[in-house]
Short mmCIF file of C-alpha atoms in Angstrom, two decimals:
data_model
loop_
_atom_site.label_atom_id
_atom_site.label_comp_id
_atom_site.label_asym_id
_atom_site.label_seq_id
_atom_site.Cartn_x
_atom_site.Cartn_y
_atom_site.Cartn_z
CA UNK P 27 -29.50 35.26 42.87
CA UNK P 28 -27.93 35.59 39.45
CA UNK P 29 -27.60 32.88 36.85
CA UNK P 30 -24.63 32.70 34.48
CA UNK P 31 -25.19 30.89 31.20
CA UNK P 32 -22.61 28.20 30.41
CA UNK P 33 -19.95 29.09 27.86
CA UNK P 34 -20.15 26.96 24.74
CA UNK P 35 -17.76 28.78 22.37
CA UNK P 36 -19.57 27.73 19.22
CA UNK P 37 -16.91 29.20 16.93
CA UNK P 38 -14.32 26.81 18.32
CA UNK P 39 -16.77 23.90 18.18
CA UNK P 40 -17.73 24.78 14.59
CA UNK P 41 -15.37 22.30 12.86
CA UNK P 42 -16.89 19.39 14.79
CA UNK P 43 -20.46 20.70 14.48
CA UNK P 44 -20.13 21.15 10.71
CA UNK P 45 -18.95 17.56 10.23
CA UNK P 46 -21.67 16.25 12.52
CA UNK P 47 -24.25 18.32 10.64
CA UNK P 48 -23.02 16.88 7.34
CA UNK P 49 -23.42 13.37 8.76
CA UNK P 50 -27.00 14.09 9.83
CA UNK P 51 -27.82 15.49 6.36
CA UNK P 52 -26.35 12.30 4.92
CA UNK P 53 -28.73 10.24 7.06
CA UNK P 54 -31.68 12.26 5.72
CA UNK P 55 -30.47 11.71 2.16
CA UNK P 56 -30.36 7.97 2.81
CA UNK P 57 -33.92 8.09 4.13
CA UNK P 58 -35.62 10.28 1.53
CA UNK P 59 -33.50 10.81 -1.61
CA UNK P 60 -34.01 8.62 -4.70
CA UNK P 61 -31.43 5.83 -4.90
CA UNK P 62 -30.15 7.04 -8.29
CA UNK P 63 -29.04 10.41 -6.91
CA UNK P 64 -27.75 9.32 -3.52
CA UNK P 65 -24.12 8.69 -4.44
CA UNK P 66 -23.43 12.06 -6.02
CA UNK P 67 -25.39 13.87 -3.27
CA UNK P 68 -23.60 12.06 -0.48
CA UNK P 69 -20.19 12.66 -2.03
CA UNK P 70 -20.92 16.36 -2.44
CA UNK P 71 -22.20 16.74 1.14
CA UNK P 72 -19.22 14.83 2.56
CA UNK P 73 -16.59 16.83 0.68
CA UNK P 74 -18.39 20.10 1.43
CA UNK P 75 -18.59 19.27 5.16
CA UNK P 76 -14.88 18.42 5.38
CA UNK P 77 -13.77 21.50 3.42
CA UNK P 78 -16.09 23.79 5.40
CA UNK P 79 -14.87 22.27 8.65
CA UNK P 80 -11.25 22.90 7.67
CA UNK P 81 -12.08 26.50 6.71
CA UNK P 82 -13.84 27.03 10.07
CA UNK P 83 -10.83 25.59 11.87
CA UNK P 84 -8.51 28.02 10.10
CA UNK P 85 -10.77 30.90 11.11
CA UNK P 86 -10.41 30.20 14.83
CA UNK P 87 -6.97 28.60 14.92
CA UNK P 88 -5.48 31.39 17.06
CA UNK P 89 -8.31 31.57 19.61
CA UNK P 90 -7.01 29.32 22.39
CA UNK P 91 -9.49 28.54 25.15
CA UNK P 92 -9.85 26.07 27.98
CA UNK P 93 -13.59 26.69 28.30
CA UNK P 94 -15.04 25.44 25.02
CA UNK P 95 -18.15 23.28 25.58
CA UNK P 96 -18.32 24.22 29.27
CA UNK P 97 -14.76 23.10 29.89
CA UNK P 98 -15.08 19.67 28.26
CA UNK P 99 -12.95 20.68 25.28
CA UNK P 100 -9.63 22.53 25.19
CA UNK P 101 -8.96 24.50 22.04
CA UNK P 102 -5.20 24.96 21.77
CA UNK P 103 -2.38 24.81 19.25
CA UNK P 104 -1.82 21.07 19.44
CA UNK P 105 -5.55 20.42 19.08
CA UNK P 106 -5.75 22.62 15.98
CA UNK P 107 -2.83 20.82 14.32
CA UNK P 108 -4.26 17.39 15.09
CA UNK P 109 -7.75 18.34 13.87
CA UNK P 110 -6.32 19.83 10.67
CA UNK P 111 -4.36 16.62 10.04
CA UNK P 112 -7.49 14.52 10.53
CA UNK P 113 -9.52 16.65 8.11
CA UNK P 114 -6.86 16.55 5.37
CA UNK P 115 -6.44 12.79 5.70
CA UNK P 116 -10.22 12.28 5.79
CA UNK P 117 -10.70 14.33 2.61
CA UNK P 118 -8.12 12.27 0.72
CA UNK P 119 -9.68 9.07 2.07
CA UNK P 120 -13.17 10.12 0.90
CA UNK P 121 -11.84 10.37 -2.65
CA UNK P 122 -10.77 6.72 -2.36
CA UNK P 123 -14.09 5.74 -0.79
CA UNK P 124 -15.89 7.32 -3.77
CA UNK P 125 -14.60 4.42 -5.90
CA UNK P 126 -17.59 2.16 -5.25
CA UNK P 127 -15.84 -0.88 -6.71
CA UNK P 128 -14.54 -1.54 -3.18
CA UNK P 129 -17.92 -1.83 -1.46
CA UNK P 130 -20.69 -4.39 -1.40
CA UNK P 131 -23.93 -3.44 -3.09
CA UNK P 132 -26.19 -4.68 -0.26
CA UNK P 133 -24.46 -4.87 3.14
CA UNK P 134 -27.36 -6.60 4.90
CA UNK P 135 -27.49 -9.50 2.43
CA UNK P 136 -26.05 -12.89 3.39
CA UNK P 137 -22.81 -13.54 1.41
CA UNK P 138 -23.58 -15.67 -1.65
CA UNK P 139 -27.34 -15.28 -1.28
CA UNK P 140 -29.84 -14.57 -4.04
CA UNK P 141 -30.31 -11.03 -2.70
CA UNK P 142 -26.61 -10.31 -2.98
CA UNK P 143 -26.38 -11.65 -6.54
CA UNK P 144 -29.42 -9.62 -7.56
CA UNK P 145 -27.99 -6.44 -6.05
CA UNK P 146 -24.72 -6.97 -7.95
CA UNK P 147 -26.63 -7.46 -11.21
CA UNK P 148 -28.57 -4.24 -10.58
CA UNK P 149 -25.26 -2.45 -9.84
CA UNK P 150 -26.61 -1.00 -6.60
CA UNK P 151 -24.29 1.31 -4.68
CA UNK P 152 -23.80 1.49 -0.95
CA UNK P 153 -23.95 5.14 0.08
CA UNK P 154 -24.33 4.74 3.84
CA UNK P 155 -20.53 4.78 4.01
CA UNK P 156 -20.46 8.57 3.57
CA UNK P 157 -22.45 9.58 6.68
CA UNK P 158 -20.66 6.82 8.60
CA UNK P 159 -17.34 8.37 7.58
CA UNK P 160 -18.47 11.80 8.75
CA UNK P 161 -19.66 10.43 12.10
CA UNK P 162 -16.25 8.78 12.54
CA UNK P 163 -14.48 12.03 11.62
CA UNK P 164 -16.61 13.98 14.13
CA UNK P 165 -15.50 11.59 16.86
CA UNK P 166 -11.89 11.86 15.73
CA UNK P 167 -12.03 15.66 15.87
CA UNK P 168 -13.35 15.54 19.43
CA UNK P 169 -11.00 12.82 20.66
CA UNK P 170 -7.69 14.78 20.81
CA UNK P 171 -9.25 17.93 22.31
CA UNK P 172 -11.32 16.31 25.07
CA UNK P 173 -10.38 17.44 28.57
CA UNK P 174 -12.41 15.08 30.73
CA UNK P 175 -12.82 11.32 30.80
CA UNK P 176 -16.54 11.31 29.93
CA UNK P 177 -16.07 13.43 26.81
CA UNK P 178 -13.06 11.31 25.87
CA UNK P 179 -15.12 8.13 26.14
CA UNK P 180 -17.99 9.57 24.11
CA UNK P 181 -15.53 10.62 21.39
CA UNK P 182 -13.96 7.15 21.46
CA UNK P 183 -17.30 5.46 20.84
CA UNK P 184 -18.44 7.96 18.20
CA UNK P 185 -15.29 7.36 16.14
CA UNK P 186 -15.24 3.59 16.73
CA UNK P 187 -18.80 2.46 16.03
CA UNK P 188 -18.88 3.66 12.39
CA UNK P 189 -15.52 1.98 11.78
CA UNK P 190 -16.87 -1.34 13.09
CA UNK P 191 -19.66 -1.14 10.51
CA UNK P 192 -17.51 0.04 7.61
CA UNK P 193 -15.02 -2.79 8.13
CA UNK P 194 -17.74 -5.24 7.05
CA UNK P 195 -18.66 -3.54 3.75
CA UNK P 196 -16.12 -5.14 1.42
CA UNK P 197 -17.48 -6.11 -1.99
CA UNK P 198 -15.24 -9.17 -2.34
CA UNK P 199 -14.44 -11.83 0.24
CA UNK P 200 -17.59 -10.94 2.16
CA UNK P 201 -17.14 -13.52 4.91
CA UNK P 202 -13.62 -12.29 5.65
CA UNK P 203 -14.90 -8.73 5.77
CA UNK P 204 -17.72 -9.57 8.15
CA UNK P 205 -15.34 -11.58 10.32
CA UNK P 206 -13.02 -8.55 10.47
CA UNK P 207 -15.89 -6.30 11.51
CA UNK P 208 -16.99 -8.72 14.25
CA UNK P 209 -13.45 -9.08 15.62
CA UNK P 210 -12.96 -5.34 15.60
CA UNK P 211 -16.26 -4.77 17.39
CA UNK P 212 -15.74 -7.40 20.09
CA UNK P 213 -12.16 -6.42 20.88
CA UNK P 214 -13.06 -2.74 20.66
CA UNK P 215 -15.90 -3.20 23.14
CA UNK P 216 -13.52 -5.10 25.43
CA UNK P 217 -10.97 -2.27 25.31
CA UNK P 218 -13.72 0.29 25.99
CA UNK P 219 -14.58 -1.60 29.16
CA UNK P 220 -10.95 -1.33 30.27
CA UNK P 221 -11.08 2.40 29.53
CA UNK P 222 -14.16 2.86 31.72
CA UNK P 223 -12.59 0.77 34.47
CA UNK P 224 -9.54 3.06 34.37
CA UNK P 225 -11.74 6.15 34.45
CA UNK P 226 -13.44 4.84 37.58
CA UNK P 227 -10.09 4.32 39.30
CA UNK P 228 -8.90 7.80 38.33
CA UNK P 229 -12.11 9.30 39.71
CA UNK P 230 -11.60 7.34 42.89
CA UNK P 231 -8.05 8.67 43.09
CA UNK P 232 -8.72 12.33 42.39
CA UNK P 233 -12.44 12.89 42.90
CA UNK P 234 -12.50 14.47 39.44
CA UNK P 235 -13.02 13.36 35.87
CA UNK P 236 -11.23 16.35 34.33
CA UNK P 237 -7.62 16.16 33.19
CA UNK P 238 -6.82 19.31 35.21
CA UNK P 239 -8.37 17.83 38.36
CA UNK P 240 -6.42 14.59 37.96
CA UNK P 241 -3.23 16.60 37.43
CA UNK P 242 -3.85 18.58 40.62
CA UNK P 243 -4.22 15.37 42.60
CA UNK P 244 -1.04 13.94 41.08
CA UNK P 245 0.91 17.10 41.95
CA UNK P 246 -0.55 17.28 45.44
CA UNK P 247 -0.12 13.56 46.11
CA UNK P 248 -3.39 13.53 48.00
CA UNK P 249 -4.82 10.28 46.61
CA UNK P 250 -4.09 6.57 46.82
CA UNK P 251 -1.20 5.81 44.46
CA UNK P 252 -2.52 2.30 43.83
CA UNK P 253 -5.68 3.80 42.34
CA UNK P 254 -3.56 6.10 40.20
CA UNK P 255 -1.42 3.28 38.82
CA UNK P 256 -4.45 1.09 38.10
CA UNK P 257 -6.23 4.04 36.46
CA UNK P 258 -3.26 4.82 34.22
CA UNK P 259 -2.89 1.14 33.30
CA UNK P 260 -6.52 0.58 32.35
CA UNK P 261 -6.89 3.91 30.53
CA UNK P 262 -3.74 3.07 28.59
CA UNK P 263 -5.18 -0.28 27.50
CA UNK P 264 -8.18 1.46 25.94
CA UNK P 265 -6.05 4.03 24.13
CA UNK P 266 -3.22 1.71 23.06
CA UNK P 267 -5.79 -0.63 21.51
CA UNK P 268 -6.82 2.11 19.08
CA UNK P 269 -3.23 2.61 17.88
CA UNK P 270 -2.50 -1.13 17.64
CA UNK P 271 0.38 -1.25 20.12
CA UNK P 272 1.58 -4.66 21.34
CA UNK P 273 0.04 -6.57 23.12
CA UNK P 274 -3.23 -4.89 22.08
CA UNK P 275 -2.60 -5.34 18.35
CA UNK P 276 -4.35 -8.65 17.60
CA UNK P 277 -7.20 -7.01 15.69
CA UNK P 278 -5.00 -5.04 13.29
CA UNK P 279 -3.87 -7.64 10.70
CA UNK P 280 -7.29 -9.28 10.31
CA UNK P 281 -9.19 -5.97 10.14
CA UNK P 282 -6.69 -4.38 7.74
CA UNK P 283 -6.95 -7.41 5.46
CA UNK P 284 -10.72 -7.92 5.64
CA UNK P 285 -11.98 -4.32 5.49
CA UNK P 286 -12.44 -2.50 2.16
CA UNK P 287 -9.03 -1.10 1.24
CA UNK P 288 -10.23 2.51 1.20
CA UNK P 289 -11.60 2.08 4.73
CA UNK P 290 -8.37 0.40 5.81
CA UNK P 291 -6.38 3.42 4.63
CA UNK P 292 -8.73 5.85 6.37
CA UNK P 293 -8.72 3.82 9.56
CA UNK P 294 -4.94 3.30 9.59
CA UNK P 295 -4.18 6.99 9.08
CA UNK P 296 -6.91 9.11 10.68
CA UNK P 297 -7.57 6.89 13.70
CA UNK P 298 -3.87 6.92 14.57
CA UNK P 299 -3.79 10.72 14.51
CA UNK P 300 -6.86 10.99 16.75
CA UNK P 301 -5.79 8.28 19.19
CA UNK P 302 -2.24 9.54 19.59
CA UNK P 303 -3.62 13.05 20.01
CA UNK P 304 -5.65 11.82 22.98
CA UNK P 305 -2.68 9.88 24.37
CA UNK P 306 -0.46 12.95 24.11
CA UNK P 307 -2.96 15.18 25.87
CA UNK P 308 -3.72 12.87 28.79
CA UNK P 309 -0.08 11.94 29.40
CA UNK P 310 1.31 15.45 28.87
CA UNK P 311 -1.41 17.13 30.96
CA UNK P 312 -2.72 14.68 33.58
CA UNK P 313 0.10 12.19 34.10
CA UNK P 314 3.19 14.35 33.47
CA UNK P 315 4.09 14.58 37.14
CA UNK P 316 3.75 10.81 37.57
CA UNK P 317 6.21 10.04 34.77
CA UNK P 318 8.43 7.76 36.82
CA UNK P 319 5.44 5.57 37.61
CA UNK P 320 4.25 4.93 34.05
CA UNK P 321 7.35 5.57 31.94
CA UNK P 322 9.07 2.14 32.45
CA UNK P 323 5.98 0.24 31.33
CA UNK P 324 5.43 2.48 28.31
CA UNK P 325 9.10 2.20 27.32
CA UNK P 326 8.81 -1.60 27.39
CA UNK P 327 5.59 -1.52 25.32
CA UNK P 328 7.18 0.84 22.78
CA UNK P 329 10.28 -1.35 22.34
CA UNK P 330 8.27 -4.58 22.00
CA UNK P 331 5.87 -2.88 19.56
CA UNK P 332 8.69 -1.62 17.32
CA UNK P 333 10.53 -4.94 17.22
CA UNK P 334 7.46 -7.18 16.96
CA UNK P 335 5.85 -5.19 14.14
CA UNK P 336 9.07 -5.02 12.13
CA UNK P 337 10.02 -8.71 12.54
CA UNK P 338 6.58 -10.25 11.93
CA UNK P 339 6.00 -8.09 8.85
CA UNK P 340 8.85 -9.90 7.10
CA UNK P 341 6.87 -13.14 6.91
CA UNK P 342 3.60 -11.66 5.61
CA UNK P 343 2.50 -12.88 2.15
CA UNK P 344 -0.36 -10.36 1.91
CA UNK P 345 0.35 -6.69 1.21
CA UNK P 346 -2.42 -5.44 3.52
CA UNK P 347 -1.25 -7.63 6.40
CA UNK P 348 2.30 -6.44 5.78
CA UNK P 349 1.13 -2.83 6.02
CA UNK P 350 -0.80 -3.76 9.19
CA UNK P 351 2.34 -4.97 10.94
CA UNK P 352 4.18 -1.95 9.55
CA UNK P 353 1.51 0.19 11.23
CA UNK P 354 2.14 -1.63 14.50
CA UNK P 355 5.86 -0.83 14.26
CA UNK P 356 5.08 2.83 13.56
CA UNK P 357 2.90 2.92 16.68
CA UNK P 358 6.01 1.96 18.63
CA UNK P 359 8.00 4.76 16.99
CA UNK P 360 5.26 7.25 17.86
CA UNK P 361 5.21 6.16 21.50
CA UNK P 362 8.77 7.50 21.70
CA UNK P 363 7.32 11.00 21.36
CA UNK P 364 4.90 10.35 24.22
CA UNK P 365 7.64 9.00 26.46
CA UNK P 366 9.88 12.01 25.71
CA UNK P 367 7.35 14.25 27.53
CA UNK P 368 8.90 17.40 26.06
CA UNK P 369 8.07 20.17 23.61
CA UNK P 370 10.33 18.58 20.99
CA UNK P 371 8.59 15.24 21.53
CA UNK P 372 5.18 16.85 21.02
CA UNK P 373 6.31 18.63 17.84
CA UNK P 374 7.95 15.51 16.40
CA UNK P 375 4.92 13.32 17.12
CA UNK P 376 2.51 15.72 15.41
CA UNK P 377 4.77 15.96 12.34
CA UNK P 378 5.19 12.18 12.24
CA UNK P 379 1.44 11.58 12.53
CA UNK P 380 0.68 13.86 9.59
CA UNK P 381 3.50 12.55 7.39
CA UNK P 382 2.71 8.90 8.14
CA UNK P 383 -1.03 9.41 7.66
CA UNK P 384 -0.65 11.00 4.24
CA UNK P 385 1.74 8.29 3.02
CA UNK P 386 -0.55 5.56 4.36
CA UNK P 387 -3.60 6.83 2.46
CA UNK P 388 -1.50 7.04 -0.72
CA UNK P 389 -0.13 3.50 -0.28
CA UNK P 390 -3.56 1.95 0.21
CA UNK P 391 -4.77 3.97 -2.77
CA UNK P 392 -2.19 2.15 -4.91
CA UNK P 393 -3.29 -1.21 -3.47
CA UNK P 394 -6.82 -0.61 -4.81
CA UNK P 395 -5.47 -0.47 -8.38
CA UNK P 396 -3.98 -3.97 -8.56
CA UNK P 397 -6.82 -6.31 -9.49
CA UNK P 398 -7.91 -9.38 -11.38
CA UNK P 399 -11.33 -10.57 -12.52
CA UNK P 400 -12.44 -11.25 -8.94
CA UNK P 401 -11.31 -7.92 -7.45
CA UNK P 402 -8.24 -6.61 -5.65
CA UNK P 403 -5.09 -8.71 -5.58
CA UNK P 404 -3.25 -8.46 -2.27
CA UNK P 405 -1.12 -11.61 -2.53
CA UNK P 406 2.43 -10.28 -2.78
CA UNK P 407 3.56 -13.20 -4.94
CA UNK P 408 1.16 -12.00 -7.64
CA UNK P 409 2.72 -8.53 -7.53
CA UNK P 410 5.85 -10.06 -9.04
CA UNK P 411 7.01 -8.03 -12.06
CA UNK P 412 4.49 -5.25 -11.42
CA UNK P 413 7.19 -2.70 -12.24
CA UNK P 414 7.43 -4.07 -15.77
CA UNK P 415 3.67 -4.12 -16.33
CA UNK P 416 3.00 -0.70 -14.80
CA UNK P 417 6.22 1.19 -13.99
CA UNK P 418 4.46 4.34 -12.76
CA UNK P 419 2.18 2.62 -10.23
CA UNK P 420 5.02 0.41 -8.97
CA UNK P 421 7.31 3.43 -8.65
CA UNK P 422 4.75 5.40 -6.64
CA UNK P 423 4.13 2.45 -4.32
CA UNK P 424 7.88 2.00 -3.90
CA UNK P 425 8.17 5.66 -2.97
CA UNK P 426 5.59 5.25 -0.21
CA UNK P 427 7.40 2.15 1.06
CA UNK P 428 10.68 4.08 1.17
CA UNK P 429 8.89 6.78 3.18
CA UNK P 430 7.70 4.13 5.67
CA UNK P 431 11.28 2.86 5.88
CA UNK P 432 12.57 6.36 6.65
CA UNK P 433 14.82 6.73 3.61
CA UNK P 434 16.20 10.28 3.05
CA UNK P 435 14.31 12.66 0.75
CA UNK P 436 10.99 11.34 2.08
CA UNK P 437 8.78 12.61 4.90
CA UNK P 438 9.42 9.37 6.78
CA UNK P 439 13.10 10.18 7.22
CA UNK P 440 12.35 13.61 8.68
CA UNK P 441 9.67 12.15 10.95
CA UNK P 442 11.86 9.38 12.32
CA UNK P 443 14.86 11.67 12.73
CA UNK P 444 12.74 14.16 14.68
CA UNK P 445 11.12 11.62 16.96
CA UNK P 446 14.34 9.72 17.67
CA UNK P 447 16.08 13.03 18.39
CA UNK P 448 13.42 13.89 20.97
CA UNK P 449 13.85 10.45 22.54
CA UNK P 450 17.62 10.96 22.75
CA UNK P 451 17.22 14.41 24.29
CA UNK P 452 14.94 12.96 26.98
CA UNK P 453 17.48 10.29 27.86
CA UNK P 454 15.53 7.34 26.42
CA UNK P 455 18.60 5.57 25.04
CA UNK P 456 16.94 2.17 24.79
CA UNK P 457 14.10 3.66 22.78
CA UNK P 458 16.62 5.19 20.38
CA UNK P 459 18.60 1.96 19.92
CA UNK P 460 15.50 -0.18 19.49
CA UNK P 461 13.98 2.33 17.05
CA UNK P 462 17.05 2.42 14.82
CA UNK P 463 17.39 -1.37 14.79
CA UNK P 464 13.67 -1.84 14.10
CA UNK P 465 13.85 0.67 11.26
CA UNK P 466 16.72 -1.33 9.73
CA UNK P 467 14.67 -4.53 9.99
CA UNK P 468 11.64 -2.80 8.50
CA UNK P 469 13.70 -1.49 5.59
CA UNK P 470 14.42 -5.12 4.66
CA UNK P 471 10.81 -6.11 4.02
CA UNK P 472 9.99 -2.82 2.28
CA UNK P 473 12.92 -3.26 -0.09
CA UNK P 474 11.93 -6.92 -0.57
CA UNK P 475 8.63 -5.77 -2.06
CA UNK P 476 10.44 -3.28 -4.32
CA UNK P 477 12.78 -6.03 -5.55
CA UNK P 478 9.77 -8.27 -6.16
CA UNK P 479 8.08 -5.64 -8.30
CA UNK P 480 11.07 -4.50 -10.36
CA UNK P 481 13.54 -7.39 -10.49
CA UNK P 482 11.26 -10.41 -10.84
CA UNK P 483 9.59 -11.57 -14.01
CA UNK P 484 5.84 -10.93 -14.24
CA UNK P 485 3.54 -13.92 -13.78
CA UNK P 486 0.71 -14.45 -16.26
CA UNK P 487 -2.06 -14.93 -13.74
CA UNK P 488 -4.61 -12.37 -14.84
CA UNK P 489 -3.37 -9.63 -12.53
CA UNK P 490 -3.49 -6.14 -13.99
CA UNK P 491 -3.37 -2.51 -12.93
CA UNK P 492 -6.63 -0.70 -13.63
CA UNK P 493 -6.76 2.90 -14.77
CA UNK P 494 -7.58 4.88 -11.63
CA UNK P 495 -10.57 7.17 -11.42
CA UNK P 496 -9.97 10.91 -11.27
CA UNK P 497 -10.57 11.03 -7.51
CA UNK P 498 -8.23 8.09 -6.82
CA UNK P 499 -5.60 9.76 -9.01
CA UNK P 500 -5.94 12.97 -6.98
CA UNK P 501 -5.51 11.07 -3.70
CA UNK P 502 -2.40 9.18 -4.77
CA UNK P 503 -0.84 12.20 -6.50
CA UNK P 504 -1.43 14.59 -3.60
CA UNK P 505 -0.12 12.04 -1.09
CA UNK P 506 3.03 11.45 -3.15
CA UNK P 507 3.69 15.17 -3.61
CA UNK P 508 3.23 15.96 0.09
CA UNK P 509 5.48 13.02 1.04
CA UNK P 510 8.18 14.31 -1.31
CA UNK P 511 7.89 17.97 -0.28
CA UNK P 512 8.07 17.10 3.43
CA UNK P 513 11.18 15.04 2.71
CA UNK P 514 12.99 17.73 0.70
CA UNK P 515 11.75 20.94 2.30
CA UNK P 516 10.19 20.19 5.70
CA UNK P 517 11.34 23.38 7.48
CA UNK P 518 8.14 25.45 6.97
CA UNK P 519 5.88 22.78 8.47
CA UNK P 520 8.33 21.95 11.27
CA UNK P 521 8.65 25.63 12.18
CA UNK P 522 4.87 26.10 12.05
CA UNK P 523 4.32 23.12 14.34
CA UNK P 524 7.05 24.35 16.72
CA UNK P 525 5.43 27.78 16.99
CA UNK P 526 1.86 26.47 17.24
CA UNK P 527 1.83 23.21 19.23
CA UNK P 528 1.07 23.49 22.93
CA UNK P 529 -1.37 22.05 25.44
CA UNK P 530 -3.51 24.14 27.77
CA UNK P 531 -2.96 22.78 31.26
#
């Protein structure tokens, strides 16, 4: 009797293993390295892990396989593009995270306690955020390439748990930050329970936990359709929670506002890429042949998400809450690519995810620069006249807002045009109409902020724009340049995505 060793395909798993290894090294540094050298060591390890992971990904980008990690991971063109997007966004986010002004000195201390005041006086730095970021990135890299429900759930928890912790690390407004972390954790745990409930139903329907096995049962029609519908519904709740789609969006505004701004940018951009990658794979692979059963519900969710996010954002007085509702609206736009269930929909969604993620990190990078004596200023009324006090910073932020609005010559215009075109080609007329109207509504509140910054008189309230650190400058500059290039000359990236993106079925 012969024994065949399981195939692990370590070369294709290398990007994830490198990031996970960097996170483990970061834990050892926290345990044994002197406090004075931890920050520089952790930053170096984090950047090195992300760059090495990207290099390893480029080495194996053409080696498609359905058998990586004993069949639990599919390494294909779409997975490579999504993982590359996550790594680029994570690297830019780490440069923002390196600005320790955003983080509390002693996370375990009670807000306002003697321990916290003493830690601030000693200028202690929290460095646990670096290995936590790498653990989250490792989960994000695994999430869009998972091919069975168990691996998908493990990836979901690995990316989520570090984010729950990092949301509570804000240096200022500590109680709000801890409240945000608690809300995120409780609602996240609730959504994970729905995910597991859906996985149980899908196993009961198909007798398999693999995407391919579920697809075979859907095609063959051998299972109980009630189990299939319940499984799709509950799985969708768990995944739609991560992208902030209505009605699973309640955590977004509070967490965006309470978390450290650098973490908010990382979470808003990278998590969306990973979560939509998983949604695309499971709907394009497992549920494609059951489209008429889930499509009406997803169309309704997409329309409500677009309209709700765009309308409610108008009334937000806080810039981070405004960007949170903007993120909700963008989740609705991205769902159009899922509903299209076509090659053009897949290509458009991947392009949109990358373009939106880069612009989001840049926008939150600008938010970190507007401060007063007590820290960041996120009240939009106090941004009045910012264009006269700091024309360059206000202009860059305006450019990112125009990209979110989908104005021509920005990456946002190309992304929205592509994704709405795929929706039109698939016959989703209501998605197209709702998306265009929601974009027009969203343009109003983006332009309102631009008018506030450039056409209102500055208020003497102690608000100022600090000189950014070198790493923050790199993040904002790179994000702005990529947003501009993708708006003026997007053809190379669009063609590369079109020739690369596919799912192994």
